[in-house]
């Protein structure tokens, strides 16, 4: 597995330092993304201003606009940062297993644990992002499409050599992805993100039942 990039400095040292411009910019960018995630989780997207983010990050307005053209670009980059982190954790967990059922459960455990480890991102991505409307709609659809492809590939691999068909209904997988998203959001809203790992077994059981069923495709899905 390819080595991941070094984590940017969360806080620059006080006073004079010899850090390169790229290191400074990476640290400032990360602080802005973390602040955007936290502020949106707390206030909602519409109620969060650039000034709120600047105050939380300790970054100047001029630096913000050197890094991002506007609030929506920073928000989408913050979503990308969290999604990329969790995707890496899921990939690593799945790759460590050989049996299809075990791989599926490892993926759900990694997903739930990854969200639980960052409650602000869990709330922002699952509850606040849909509130952002058109700003996040296309972005979220790309993520859902990627999840559909990943699950279909996993099922296809697991069914090779079986007597039945290798393919799984795309309609079933899209229903599954939407249901998972709804369950995660409801759990965060009612029980808090820290408790998400307790949902992993339920997600695994529901997924197994649906993917093993003979669900017809809807035309044009």
Coordinates of N, CA and C in Angstrom, one line a residue:
X1 N 0.8 -1.2 0.0 CA 0.0 0.0 0.0 C 0.9 1.2 0.0
X2 N 0.5 2.2 -0.8 CA 1.3 3.4 -0.9 C 1.3 4.2 0.4
X3 N 2.5 4.8 0.7 CA 2.6 5.6 1.9 C 1.8 6.8 1.8
X4 N 1.1 7.2 2.9 CA 0.3 8.4 2.9 C 1.2 9.6 3.2
X5 N 0.7 10.7 2.8 CA 1.5 11.9 3.0 C 1.6 12.3 4.4
X6 N 2.7 13.0 4.8 CA 2.8 13.4 6.2 C 1.7 14.3 6.6
X7 N 1.3 14.2 7.8 CA 0.2 15.1 8.3 C 0.7 16.5 8.4
X8 N 0.0 17.5 7.9 CA 0.4 18.9 8.0 C 0.4 19.3 9.5
X9 N 1.3 20.3 9.8 CA 1.4 20.8 11.1 C 0.0 21.4 11.5
X10 N -0.6 21.1 12.6 CA -1.8 21.7 13.0 C -1.6 23.1 13.6
X11 N -0.5 23.3 14.1 CA -0.2 24.7 14.6 C 1.3 25.0 14.3
X12 N 1.5 26.2 13.7 CA 2.8 26.6 13.4 C 3.5 27.1 14.7
X13 N 4.9 26.9 14.8 CA 5.6 27.4 16.0 C 5.5 28.9 16.1
X14 N 5.5 29.4 17.3 CA 5.4 30.9 17.5 C 6.8 31.5 17.2
X15 N 6.7 32.7 16.8 CA 7.9 33.5 16.5 C 8.6 33.1 15.2
X16 N 9.8 33.5 15.0 CA 10.6 33.2 13.8 C 10.8 31.7 13.6
X17 N 10.7 31.2 12.4 CA 11.0 29.8 12.2 C 11.5 29.7 10.8
X18 N 12.0 28.5 10.5 CA 12.6 28.2 9.1 C 11.8 27.3 8.3
X19 N 10.5 27.2 8.6 CA 9.6 26.3 7.8 C 9.4 26.9 6.4
X20 N 9.4 26.0 5.4 CA 9.2 26.5 4.1 C 7.8 27.0 3.8
X21 N 7.6 27.7 2.8 CA 6.3 28.3 2.4 C 5.3 27.2 2.2
X22 N 5.7 26.1 1.6 CA 4.7 25.0 1.4 C 4.2 24.4 2.7
X23 N 5.1 24.3 3.7 CA 4.8 23.7 5.0 C 3.8 24.6 5.7
X24 N 4.1 25.9 5.6 CA 3.2 26.9 6.2 C 1.8 26.9 5.6
X25 N 1.8 26.9 4.3 CA 0.5 26.9 3.6 C -0.3 25.6 3.8
X26 N 0.4 24.5 3.9 CA -0.3 23.2 4.2 C -0.9 23.3 5.6
X27 N -0.2 23.9 6.6 CA -0.7 24.0 7.9 C -1.9 24.9 8.0
X28 N -1.8 26.0 7.3 CA -2.9 27.0 7.3 C -4.1 26.4 6.6
X29 N -3.9 25.7 5.5 CA -5.0 25.1 4.8 C -5.7 24.1 5.7
X30 N -4.9 23.2 6.4 CA -5.5 22.2 7.3 C -6.3 22.8 8.4
X31 N -5.8 23.9 9.0 CA -6.5 24.6 10.1 C -7.8 25.2 9.6
X32 N -7.8 25.7 8.4 CA -9.1 26.2 7.8 C -10.1 25.1 7.6
X33 N -9.6 24.0 7.1 CA -10.5 22.9 6.8 C -11.1 22.3 8.1
X34 N -10.2 22.2 9.1 CA -10.7 21.7 10.4 C -11.7 22.7 11.1
X35 N -11.4 23.9 10.9 CA -12.3 25.0 11.5 C -13.6 25.0 10.7
X36 N -13.6 24.8 9.4 CA -14.8 24.8 8.6 C -15.7 23.6 9.0
X37 N -15.1 22.5 9.2 CA -15.8 21.3 9.6 C -16.5 21.5 11.0
X38 N -15.7 22.0 11.9 CA -16.2 22.2 13.3 C -17.3 23.3 13.3
X39 N -17.1 24.4 12.6 CA -18.1 25.5 12.6 C -19.4 25.0 11.9
X40 N -19.3 24.3 10.8 CA -20.6 23.9 10.1 C -21.3 22.8 11.0
X41 N -20.5 21.9 11.6 CA -21.2 20.9 12.5 C -22.0 21.6 13.6
X42 N -21.4 22.7 14.1 CA -22.1 23.4 15.2 C -23.2 24.3 14.8
X43 N -23.0 25.1 13.7 CA -23.9 26.2 13.3 C -24.8 25.8 12.1
X44 N -24.3 24.9 11.2 CA -25.0 24.6 10.0 C -24.3 25.4 8.9
X45 N -24.4 25.0 7.6 CA -23.7 25.6 6.5 C -24.1 27.0 6.3
X46 N -25.4 27.3 6.2 CA -25.9 28.6 5.9 C -25.5 29.6 7.0
X47 N -25.5 29.2 8.2 CA -25.2 30.1 9.3 C -23.7 30.3 9.6
X48 N -22.9 29.5 8.9 CA -21.4 29.7 9.1 C -20.9 30.6 8.1
X49 N -20.2 31.6 8.6 CA -19.6 32.7 7.7 C -18.1 32.4 7.6
X50 N -17.5 33.0 6.6 CA -16.0 33.0 6.5 C -15.4 33.5 7.8
X51 N -15.9 34.6 8.3 CA -15.4 35.1 9.5 C -15.4 34.2 10.7
X52 N -16.4 33.4 10.8 CA -16.5 32.3 11.9 C -15.3 31.4 11.7
X53 N -15.0 31.0 10.5 CA -14.0 30.0 10.2 C -12.6 30.7 10.5
X54 N -12.4 31.9 10.1 CA -11.2 32.6 10.3 C -10.9 32.7 11.8
X55 N -11.9 33.1 12.6 CA -11.7 33.2 14.0 C -11.3 31.9 14.6
X56 N -12.0 30.8 14.2 CA -11.7 29.5 14.8 C -10.3 29.0 14.4
X57 N -9.9 29.3 13.2 CA -8.6 28.8 12.7 C -7.4 29.7 13.0
X58 N -7.7 30.9 13.4 CA -6.6 31.9 13.6 C -5.9 32.3 12.4
X59 N -6.6 32.4 11.3 CA -6.0 32.7 10.0 C -6.6 34.0 9.5
X60 N -5.8 34.8 8.8 CA -6.3 36.1 8.2 C -7.2 35.9 7.0
X61 N -8.0 36.9 6.8 CA -8.9 36.8 5.6 C -8.1 36.8 4.3
X62 N -7.0 37.5 4.2 CA -6.2 37.5 3.0 C -5.6 36.1 2.7
X63 N -5.2 35.4 3.7 CA -4.7 34.1 3.6 C -5.8 33.1 3.1
X64 N -6.9 33.3 3.7 CA -8.1 32.4 3.3 C -8.3 32.5 1.8
X65 N -8.3 33.7 1.3 CA -8.7 33.9 -0.1 C -7.5 33.6 -1.1
X66 N -6.3 33.4 -0.5 CA -5.2 32.9 -1.3 C -5.3 31.4 -1.4
X67 N -6.0 30.8 -0.5 CA -6.1 29.3 -0.5 C -7.4 28.8 -1.1
X68 N -8.5 29.6 -0.9 CA -9.8 29.2 -1.4 C -10.5 30.4 -2.1
X69 N -11.2 30.2 -3.2 CA -11.9 31.3 -3.8 C -13.1 31.7 -3.0
X70 N -13.7 30.8 -2.2 CA -14.9 31.2 -1.5 C -15.2 30.2 -0.4
X71 N -16.3 30.5 0.3 CA -16.7 29.6 1.4 C -17.0 28.2 0.9
X72 N -17.7 28.1 -0.2 CA -18.2 26.8 -0.7 C -17.0 25.9 -1.1
X73 N -15.9 26.5 -1.6 CA -14.8 25.7 -2.0 C -14.1 25.2 -0.8
X74 N -14.0 26.0 0.3 CA -13.4 25.5 1.5 C -14.2 24.4 2.1
X75 N -15.5 24.5 2.1 CA -16.4 23.5 2.6 C -16.3 22.2 1.9
X76 N -16.3 22.2 0.6 CA -16.1 21.0 -0.2 C -14.8 20.3 0.0
X77 N -13.7 21.2 0.2 CA -12.4 20.6 0.5 C -12.4 19.9 1.8
X78 N -13.1 20.5 2.8 CA -13.2 19.9 4.1 C -13.9 18.6 4.0
X79 N -14.9 18.5 3.3 CA -15.6 17.2 3.1 C -14.7 16.2 2.4
X80 N -13.9 16.6 1.4 CA -13.0 15.7 0.7 C -11.9 15.2 1.7
X81 N -11.4 16.0 2.5 CA -10.4 15.6 3.5 C -10.9 14.5 4.4
X82 N -12.1 14.7 5.0 CA -12.6 13.6 5.8 C -12.9 12.3 5.1
X83 N -13.5 12.5 3.9 CA -13.9 11.3 3.1 C -12.7 10.5 2.7
X84 N -11.6 11.2 2.3 CA -10.4 10.6 1.9 C -9.8 9.8 3.0
X85 N -9.8 10.4 4.2 CA -9.2 9.7 5.4 C -10.0 8.4 5.7
X86 N -11.3 8.5 5.7 CA -12.1 7.3 6.0 C -12.0 6.3 4.9
X87 N -11.9 6.7 3.6 CA -11.8 5.8 2.5 C -10.5 5.0 2.6
X88 N -9.4 5.6 3.0 CA -8.1 4.9 3.2 C -8.3 3.9 4.4
X89 N -9.0 4.2 5.4 CA -9.1 3.3 6.5 C -10.0 2.1 6.1
X90 N -11.0 2.3 5.3 CA -11.8 1.2 4.9 C -11.0 0.3 3.9
X91 N -10.3 0.9 3.0 CA -9.5 0.1 2.1 C -8.5 -0.8 2.8
X92 N -7.8 -0.2 3.9 CA -6.9 -1.0 4.6 C -7.5 -2.1 5.4
X93 N -8.7 -1.8 6.0 CA -9.4 -2.9 6.8 C -9.9 -4.0 5.9
X94 N -10.4 -3.7 4.7 CA -10.9 -4.7 3.8 C -9.8 -5.5 3.2
X95 N -8.7 -4.9 2.9 CA -7.5 -5.6 2.3 C -6.9 -6.6 3.3
X96 N -7.2 -6.4 4.6 CA -6.6 -7.3 5.6 C -7.4 -8.6 5.7
X97 N -8.6 -8.7 5.1 CA -9.4 -9.9 5.2 C -9.4 -10.6 3.9
X98 N -9.7 -11.9 3.9 CA -9.7 -12.7 2.7 C -11.1 -13.2 2.4
X99 N -11.9 -13.5 3.4 CA -13.3 -13.9 3.1 C -14.2 -12.8 2.8
X100 N -15.2 -13.0 1.9 CA -16.0 -11.9 1.5 C -16.8 -11.3 2.6
X101 N -17.5 -12.1 3.5 CA -18.3 -11.6 4.6 C -17.4 -10.9 5.6
X102 N -16.2 -11.4 5.8 CA -15.3 -10.7 6.7 C -14.8 -9.4 6.2
X103 N -14.6 -9.3 4.9 CA -14.2 -8.0 4.2 C -15.3 -7.0 4.3
X104 N -16.6 -7.5 4.1 CA -17.7 -6.6 4.2 C -17.8 -6.0 5.6
X105 N -17.7 -6.9 6.6 CA -17.9 -6.4 8.0 C -16.7 -5.5 8.4
X106 N -15.5 -5.8 7.9 CA -14.4 -5.0 8.2 C -14.6 -3.6 7.7
X107 N -15.1 -3.5 6.5 CA -15.4 -2.2 5.9 C -16.4 -1.4 6.7
X108 N -17.5 -2.0 7.1 CA -18.5 -1.3 7.9 C -17.9 -0.9 9.3
X109 N -17.1 -1.7 9.9 CA -16.5 -1.3 11.2 C -15.6 -0.1 11.0
X110 N -14.8 -0.2 9.9 CA -13.9 0.9 9.6 C -14.6 2.2 9.4
X111 N -15.7 2.1 8.6 CA -16.6 3.3 8.3 C -17.1 3.9 9.6
X112 N -17.7 3.0 10.4 CA -18.3 3.5 11.7 C -17.3 4.1 12.6
X113 N -16.2 3.4 12.7 CA -15.1 3.9 13.6 C -14.5 5.2 13.1
X114 N -14.3 5.3 11.8 CA -13.7 6.5 11.2 C -14.6 7.7 11.5
X115 N -15.9 7.5 11.4 CA -16.8 8.6 11.7 C -16.9 8.9 13.2
X116 N -16.8 7.9 14.0 CA -16.8 8.1 15.5 C -15.6 8.8 15.9
X117 N -14.5 8.6 15.3 CA -13.2 9.2 15.7 C -13.2 10.7 15.4
X118 N -14.1 11.2 14.5 CA -14.2 12.6 14.2 C -15.7 13.1 14.2
X119 N -16.3 13.3 15.4 CA -17.7 13.6 15.5 C -18.1 14.8 14.7
X120 N -17.2 15.8 14.6 CA -17.6 17.0 13.8 C -17.7 16.7 12.4
X121 N -16.8 15.9 11.8 CA -16.9 15.5 10.4 C -18.2 14.6 10.2
X122 N -18.4 13.7 11.1 CA -19.6 12.9 11.0 C -20.9 13.7 10.9
X123 N -21.0 14.7 11.8 CA -22.2 15.6 11.8 C -22.2 16.4 10.5
X124 N -21.1 17.0 10.1 CA -21.0 17.9 8.9 C -21.4 17.1 7.7
X125 N -20.8 15.9 7.5 CA -21.0 15.2 6.3 C -22.4 14.5 6.2
X126 N -22.9 14.0 7.3 CA -24.1 13.3 7.3 C -25.4 14.1 7.5
X127 N -25.3 15.2 8.2 CA -26.4 16.0 8.5 C -26.4 17.4 7.9
X128 N -25.2 18.1 8.1 CA -25.1 19.5 7.6 C -24.9 19.6 6.1
X129 N -24.2 18.6 5.5 CA -24.0 18.7 4.0 C -25.3 18.7 3.2
X130 N -26.3 17.8 3.5 CA -27.5 17.9 2.8 C -28.3 19.2 3.0
X131 N -28.1 19.9 4.1 CA -28.7 21.2 4.3 C -28.1 22.2 3.4
X132 N -26.9 22.0 2.9 CA -26.2 23.0 2.1 C -26.8 23.0 0.7
X133 N -27.7 22.1 0.3 CA -28.4 22.2 -1.0 C -27.4 22.0 -2.2
X134 N -27.6 22.9 -3.1 CA -26.8 22.7 -4.4 C -25.3 22.7 -4.2
X135 N -24.8 23.4 -3.1 CA -23.4 23.5 -2.9 C -22.8 22.1 -2.8
X136 N -23.5 21.2 -2.1 CA -22.9 19.8 -1.8 C -23.6 18.7 -2.6
X137 N -24.7 19.0 -3.3 CA -25.5 17.9 -3.9 C -24.7 17.1 -4.9
X138 N -24.1 17.8 -5.9 CA -23.4 17.1 -6.9 C -22.2 16.4 -6.3
X139 N -21.6 17.0 -5.3 CA -20.4 16.4 -4.7 C -20.8 15.1 -4.0
X140 N -21.9 15.1 -3.3 CA -22.4 13.9 -2.6 C -22.8 12.8 -3.5
X141 N -23.4 13.2 -4.7 CA -23.8 12.2 -5.7 C -22.6 11.5 -6.2
X142 N -21.5 12.2 -6.4 CA -20.2 11.5 -6.9 C -19.8 10.5 -5.8
X143 N -19.9 10.8 -4.6 CA -19.5 9.9 -3.5 C -20.4 8.7 -3.5
X144 N -21.7 8.9 -3.6 CA -22.7 7.8 -3.6 C -22.4 6.9 -4.8
X145 N -22.1 7.5 -6.0 CA -21.8 6.6 -7.2 C -20.5 5.8 -6.9
X146 N -19.5 6.4 -6.2 CA -18.3 5.6 -5.9 C -18.6 4.5 -5.0
X147 N -19.5 4.7 -4.0 CA -19.9 3.7 -3.0 C -20.6 2.5 -3.7
X148 N -21.5 2.9 -4.7 CA -22.2 1.9 -5.5 C -21.2 1.0 -6.2
X149 N -20.3 1.6 -6.9 CA -19.3 0.9 -7.7 C -18.4 0.0 -6.8
X150 N -18.0 0.5 -5.6 CA -17.2 -0.3 -4.7 C -18.0 -1.5 -4.2
X151 N -19.2 -1.4 -3.8 CA -20.0 -2.5 -3.3 C -20.3 -3.5 -4.4
X152 N -20.6 -3.0 -5.6 CA -20.8 -4.0 -6.7 C -19.6 -4.8 -7.0
X153 N -18.4 -4.1 -7.0 CA -17.2 -4.8 -7.3 C -16.9 -5.9 -6.2
X154 N -17.2 -5.5 -4.9 CA -17.0 -6.4 -3.8 C -17.9 -7.7 -3.9
X155 N -19.1 -7.4 -4.3 CA -20.1 -8.5 -4.5 C -19.7 -9.4 -5.6
X156 N -19.3 -8.8 -6.7 CA -18.8 -9.5 -7.9 C -17.7 -10.4 -7.6
X157 N -16.7 -9.9 -6.8 CA -15.5 -10.7 -6.4 C -16.0 -11.9 -5.6
X158 N -16.9 -11.6 -4.6 CA -17.3 -12.6 -3.7 C -18.1 -13.7 -4.3
X159 N -18.8 -13.4 -5.4 CA -19.7 -14.4 -6.1 C -19.0 -15.2 -7.2
X160 N -17.7 -14.9 -7.5 CA -17.0 -15.6 -8.5 C -16.9 -17.1 -8.1
X161 N -17.2 -18.0 -9.0 CA -17.2 -19.4 -8.7 C -18.4 -20.0 -8.2
X162 N -19.4 -19.1 -7.8 CA -20.7 -19.6 -7.3 C -21.6 -20.0 -8.5
X163 N -22.6 -20.8 -8.2 CA -23.5 -21.2 -9.3 C -24.4 -20.1 -9.8
X164 N -24.7 -19.2 -9.0 CA -25.6 -18.1 -9.4 C -24.9 -17.0 -10.1
X165 N -25.6 -15.9 -10.4 CA -25.0 -14.8 -11.2 C -24.0 -14.0 -10.3
X166 N -22.9 -13.5 -10.9 CA -22.0 -12.7 -10.2 C -22.4 -11.2 -10.0
X167 N -23.3 -10.8 -10.9 CA -23.7 -9.4 -10.8 C -24.8 -9.2 -9.7
X168 N -24.9 -8.0 -9.1 CA -25.9 -7.7 -8.2 C -26.6 -6.5 -8.8
X169 N -27.9 -6.4 -8.5 CA -28.8 -5.3 -9.0 C -28.2 -4.0 -8.6
X170 N -28.0 -3.1 -9.6 CA -27.6 -1.7 -9.2 C -28.7 -1.0 -8.4
X171 N -30.0 -1.3 -8.7 CA -31.0 -0.7 -8.0 C -31.0 -1.1 -6.5
X172 N -30.6 -2.4 -6.2 CA -30.5 -2.8 -4.9 C -29.4 -2.1 -4.2
X173 N -28.2 -2.0 -4.9 CA -27.1 -1.3 -4.2 C -27.3 0.2 -4.0
X174 N -28.0 0.8 -4.9 CA -28.3 2.2 -4.7 C -29.3 2.4 -3.5
X175 N -30.3 1.5 -3.4 CA -31.2 1.5 -2.2 C -30.4 1.3 -0.9
X176 N -29.4 0.4 -1.0 CA -28.6 0.1 0.1 C -27.7 1.3 0.6
X177 N -27.1 1.9 -0.4 CA -26.2 3.1 -0.1 C -27.1 4.2 0.5
X178 N -28.3 4.5 0.0 CA -29.2 5.5 0.5 C -29.6 5.1 1.9
X179 N -29.9 3.9 2.1 CA -30.3 3.4 3.5 C -29.2 3.5 4.5
X180 N -28.0 3.2 4.1 CA -26.9 3.3 5.0 C -26.7 4.7 5.4
X181 N -26.7 5.6 4.4 CA -26.5 7.0 4.7 C -27.6 7.5 5.7
X182 N -28.9 7.1 5.5 CA -29.9 7.5 6.4 C -29.8 7.0 7.8
X183 N -29.4 5.7 7.9 CA -29.2 5.1 9.2 C -28.1 5.8 10.0
X184 N -27.0 6.1 9.3 CA -25.8 6.7 9.9 C -26.2 8.1 10.4
X185 N -26.9 8.9 9.6 CA -27.4 10.2 10.0 C -28.3 10.2 11.2
X186 N -29.3 9.3 11.1 CA -30.2 9.1 12.2 C -29.5 8.8 13.5
X187 N -28.5 7.9 13.4 CA -27.8 7.5 14.6 C -27.0 8.7 15.2
X188 N -26.3 9.4 14.3 CA -25.6 10.6 14.8 C -26.5 11.6 15.5
X189 N -27.7 11.8 14.9 CA -28.7 12.8 15.4 C -29.2 12.3 16.7
X190 N -29.5 11.1 16.9 CA -30.2 10.6 18.1 C -29.3 10.0 19.2
X191 N -28.1 9.5 18.8 CA -27.3 8.8 19.8 C -25.9 9.4 19.8
X192 N -25.5 10.2 18.8 CA -24.2 10.8 18.8 C -23.2 10.0 18.0
X193 N -22.2 10.7 17.4 CA -21.3 10.0 16.5 C -20.4 9.0 17.3
X194 N -20.1 9.2 18.5 CA -19.2 8.4 19.2 C -19.7 6.9 19.4
X195 N -21.1 6.8 19.3 CA -21.7 5.5 19.4 C -21.8 4.7 18.1
X196 N -21.4 5.3 17.0 CA -21.6 4.7 15.7 C -21.0 3.3 15.5
X197 N -19.9 2.9 16.2 CA -19.4 1.5 16.0 C -20.4 0.5 16.4
X198 N -21.4 0.8 17.3 CA -22.4 -0.2 17.6 C -23.4 -0.5 16.5
X199 N -23.3 0.4 15.4 CA -24.2 0.2 14.3 C -23.6 -0.7 13.2
X200 N -22.4 -1.0 13.3 CA -21.7 -1.8 12.2 C -22.3 -3.1 12.0
X201 N -22.6 -3.9 13.0 CA -23.2 -5.2 12.9 C -24.5 -5.1 12.2
X202 N -25.3 -4.1 12.5 CA -26.6 -4.0 11.8 C -26.5 -3.7 10.4
X203 N -25.5 -2.8 10.0 CA -25.3 -2.5 8.6 C -24.8 -3.7 7.9
X204 N -24.0 -4.5 8.5 CA -23.5 -5.7 7.8 C -24.6 -6.7 7.6
X205 N -25.5 -6.9 8.6 CA -26.6 -7.9 8.4 C -27.6 -7.4 7.4
X206 N -27.9 -6.1 7.4 CA -28.9 -5.6 6.4 C -28.3 -5.7 5.0
X207 N -27.0 -5.4 4.8 CA -26.3 -5.5 3.5 C -26.3 -7.0 3.0
X208 N -26.0 -7.9 3.9 CA -25.9 -9.3 3.5 C -27.3 -9.8 3.0
X209 N -28.4 -9.4 3.7 CA -29.7 -9.8 3.4 C -30.1 -9.2 2.0
X210 N -29.8 -8.0 1.8 CA -30.2 -7.3 0.6 C -29.4 -7.8 -0.6
X211 N -28.1 -8.0 -0.5 CA -27.3 -8.4 -1.6 C -27.5 -9.8 -2.0
X212 N -28.0 -10.6 -1.1 CA -28.2 -12.0 -1.4 C -29.6 -12.2 -2.0
X213 N -30.5 -11.2 -1.9 CA -31.8 -11.3 -2.5 C -31.8 -11.1 -4.0
X214 N -32.8 -11.6 -4.6 CA -32.9 -11.5 -6.1 C -33.7 -10.2 -6.4
X215 N -33.1 -9.1 -6.3 CA -33.8 -7.8 -6.5 C -33.6 -7.4 -8.0
X216 N -34.8 -7.2 -8.7 CA -34.7 -6.8 -10.1 C -34.2 -5.4 -10.2
X217 N -33.5 -5.1 -11.3 CA -33.1 -3.7 -11.6 C -34.2 -2.9 -12.2
X218 N -34.2 -1.6 -11.9 CA -35.2 -0.7 -12.4 C -34.6 -0.2 -13.7
X219 N -35.3 -0.1 -14.8 CA -34.8 0.4 -16.0 C -34.2 1.8 -15.9
X220 N -33.0 1.9 -16.5 CA -32.3 3.2 -16.5 C -31.5 3.4 -15.2
X221 N -31.5 2.4 -14.3 CA -30.7 2.6 -13.0 C -29.2 2.6 -13.3

